[in-house]
Amino acid sequence: MAWNFLLSALPLGILLSVAVATGLVDIATTRGAAIVVGAAGLLIWLLLLPNSTYLITELNLAHRRRDDPVPLWYDIVAVLSFIMSGVANLVLGILIVQMGFVIVFFGDADNTAMHSTLARVLVVLIILTASIGIYLGRYLRLDSWDVRSLAQLRAKLREHFDSNAARGRFAFFCVTHTIFLGLMYGLIVSPLVDSMAHG
């Protein structure tokens, strides 16, 4: 659980490092080089992003034994605390990316741009990607670095999704998690964006 907690904070750390590195490259060299650094960093961030909310799947408390001396209520509170921190990491990371996106495309991260259809579609796509990653991590035991071996990755995916039942479970899982995380994002970010507009 502690390892998963550290992994949940890793994408946000990567994103902040990428933002600093992109700015430094832009100052030191050219805008084109900064775009390459930023794009590569965002790809790494996206691959690691499912780690932020993977802890949601620990709500099944599968780590507990029948004779576990730790009280059940303690495990529930501990797991929920880890989950909330992971959701906060995901929300903050996506907010940073969304703000960067609207600044590039609209010139300013004002209320209208942040609530634009394009910005909302970006957020939904990122959350959907994270939900897919959570599923692949939980049920196929895949990690972000498994993309290094694409042949093995394709073989695992073909084997897992060989039936309509498996594809149905995957779709239901991803839609449910995307809706849940989207609601969390909206509940946290919308008031924040509105307060920035009025502030």
XYZ file of C-alpha atoms in Angstrom:
199
model
C 0.000 0.000 0.000
C 2.829 2.411 0.870
C 4.558 1.556 -2.430
C 1.311 2.234 -4.324
C 1.022 5.546 -2.479
C 4.490 6.588 -3.675
C 3.602 5.493 -7.207
C 0.416 7.585 -7.025
C 2.483 10.733 -6.419
C 5.038 9.903 -9.127
C 3.005 11.181 -12.139
C 2.522 14.579 -10.505
C 6.237 14.799 -9.737
C 7.034 13.874 -13.345
C 4.589 16.483 -14.650
C 6.051 19.271 -12.537
C 9.584 18.244 -13.591
C 8.513 18.266 -17.236
C 7.028 21.756 -16.874
C 10.306 23.077 -15.411
C 12.456 21.238 -17.984
C 10.316 22.473 -20.885
C 10.614 26.063 -19.662
C 14.388 25.768 -19.259
C 14.813 24.213 -22.718
C 12.635 26.949 -24.220
C 14.823 29.607 -22.634
C 18.135 27.909 -23.500
C 17.450 26.664 -27.033
C 14.442 26.819 -29.344
C 10.667 26.552 -29.095
C 10.788 23.370 -31.219
C 13.097 21.635 -28.741
C 10.850 22.688 -25.868
C 7.832 21.184 -27.655
C 9.662 17.862 -28.113
C 10.696 17.782 -24.440
C 7.179 18.723 -23.331
C 5.491 16.142 -25.580
C 7.841 13.342 -24.433
C 7.265 14.299 -20.805
C 3.482 14.370 -21.241
C 3.578 10.897 -22.784
C 5.545 9.560 -19.795
C 3.092 11.309 -17.446
C 0.114 9.749 -19.247
C 1.665 6.269 -19.022
C 2.201 6.705 -15.275
C -1.119 8.458 -14.557
C -3.123 5.260 -13.786
C -0.841 4.799 -10.757
C -2.496 7.853 -9.181
C -5.888 6.209 -8.837
C -4.965 2.536 -8.957
C -5.565 2.440 -5.202
C -9.311 2.631 -5.898
C -9.102 -1.081 -6.647
C -7.824 -1.733 -3.107
C -11.318 -1.034 -1.760
C -11.956 -4.774 -2.042
C -9.566 -5.125 0.939
C -8.110 -8.258 -0.667
C -4.906 -7.708 1.334
C -6.717 -8.632 4.576
C -6.582 -12.093 6.145
C -9.379 -13.598 8.209
C -7.235 -13.533 11.327
C -5.871 -10.039 10.626
C -5.267 -8.288 13.981
C -5.709 -4.848 12.365
C -9.303 -3.626 12.880
C -11.439 -3.513 9.739
C -12.386 0.118 10.367
C -8.689 1.080 10.392
C -8.088 -0.613 7.040
C -11.121 1.132 5.531
C -9.975 4.579 6.724
C -6.362 3.930 5.637
C -7.371 2.723 2.163
C -9.797 5.629 1.693
C -7.064 8.093 2.730
C -4.671 6.625 0.165
C -7.405 6.697 -2.501
C -8.267 10.329 -1.776
C -4.605 11.329 -2.043
C -4.351 9.498 -5.374
C -7.489 11.185 -6.713
C -6.068 14.552 -5.603
C -2.818 13.788 -7.485
C -4.817 12.897 -10.609
C -7.010 16.004 -10.382
C -4.067 18.355 -9.860
C -2.100 16.775 -12.715
C -4.991 16.980 -15.166
C -5.728 20.562 -14.089
C -2.131 21.565 -14.855
C -2.327 19.898 -18.283
C -5.735 21.442 -18.994
C -4.472 24.919 -18.094
C -1.394 24.466 -20.281
C -3.607 23.238 -23.115
C -5.992 26.205 -23.015
C -3.109 28.677 -22.754
C -1.561 27.180 -25.918
C -4.853 27.023 -27.843
C -6.751 30.034 -26.444
C -3.964 32.295 -25.202
C -5.343 32.472 -21.668
C -6.644 30.042 -19.034
C -9.776 32.060 -18.343
C -13.144 30.668 -17.287
C -14.524 30.427 -20.828
C -11.475 28.588 -22.183
C -11.318 26.185 -19.228
C -15.004 25.302 -19.717
C -14.758 25.053 -23.515
C -15.834 21.851 -25.261
C -12.271 21.219 -26.440
C -10.863 21.473 -22.906
C -13.597 19.200 -21.521
C -13.008 16.594 -24.222
C -9.301 16.623 -23.348
C -10.108 16.005 -19.673
C -12.504 13.142 -20.470
C -9.948 11.499 -22.792
C -7.225 11.717 -20.140
C -9.519 10.259 -17.467
C -10.651 7.488 -19.841
C -7.004 6.656 -20.567
C -6.293 6.490 -16.830
C -9.316 4.203 -16.325
C -8.070 1.864 -19.053
C -4.662 1.817 -17.370
C -6.214 0.994 -13.980
C -8.056 -1.958 -15.536
C -4.938 -3.250 -17.287
C -2.961 -2.962 -14.058
C -5.536 -4.701 -11.893
C -6.715 -7.501 -14.177
C -3.790 -8.092 -16.552
C -1.120 -7.125 -13.975
C 0.470 -4.783 -16.508
C 2.751 -1.937 -15.465
C 3.516 1.340 -17.232
C 6.925 0.049 -18.356
C 5.389 -2.981 -20.126
C 5.088 -0.756 -23.213
C 8.788 -1.510 -23.766
C 7.819 -4.982 -25.005
C 4.985 -4.355 -27.451
C 4.898 -7.954 -28.723
C 4.311 -9.354 -25.223
C 1.807 -6.606 -24.514
C -0.217 -7.422 -27.644
C -0.160 -11.140 -26.775
C -1.490 -10.479 -23.254
C -4.217 -8.203 -24.595
C -5.304 -10.751 -27.233
C -5.417 -13.529 -24.646
C -7.406 -11.468 -22.145
C -9.929 -10.007 -24.572
C -10.727 -13.248 -26.384
C -14.404 -13.236 -25.364
C -17.366 -10.857 -25.424
C -17.691 -11.281 -21.648
C -14.145 -9.995 -21.076
C -14.700 -7.075 -23.434
C -17.980 -6.268 -21.678
C -16.338 -6.271 -18.238
C -13.594 -4.021 -19.571
C -16.079 -1.538 -21.060
C -18.211 -1.473 -17.903
C -15.151 -0.986 -15.674
C -13.752 1.848 -17.801
C -17.057 3.687 -18.197
C -17.814 3.445 -14.460
C -14.354 4.663 -13.415
C -14.358 7.443 -16.024
C -17.709 8.727 -14.744
C -16.564 8.526 -11.112
C -13.222 10.265 -11.723
C -14.892 12.800 -14.018
C -17.353 13.688 -11.258
C -14.497 14.028 -8.768
C -12.609 16.257 -11.197
C -15.648 18.427 -11.870
C -16.541 18.780 -8.183
C -13.022 19.919 -7.305
C -11.979 21.892 -10.382
C -15.164 23.722 -11.431
C -15.457 25.790 -8.223
C -11.714 26.452 -8.352
C -11.870 27.703 -11.954
C -14.948 29.804 -11.187
C -13.255 31.368 -8.167
C -10.196 32.203 -10.290
C -12.479 33.924 -12.807
C -14.122 36.024 -10.095
C -10.867 36.647 -8.242
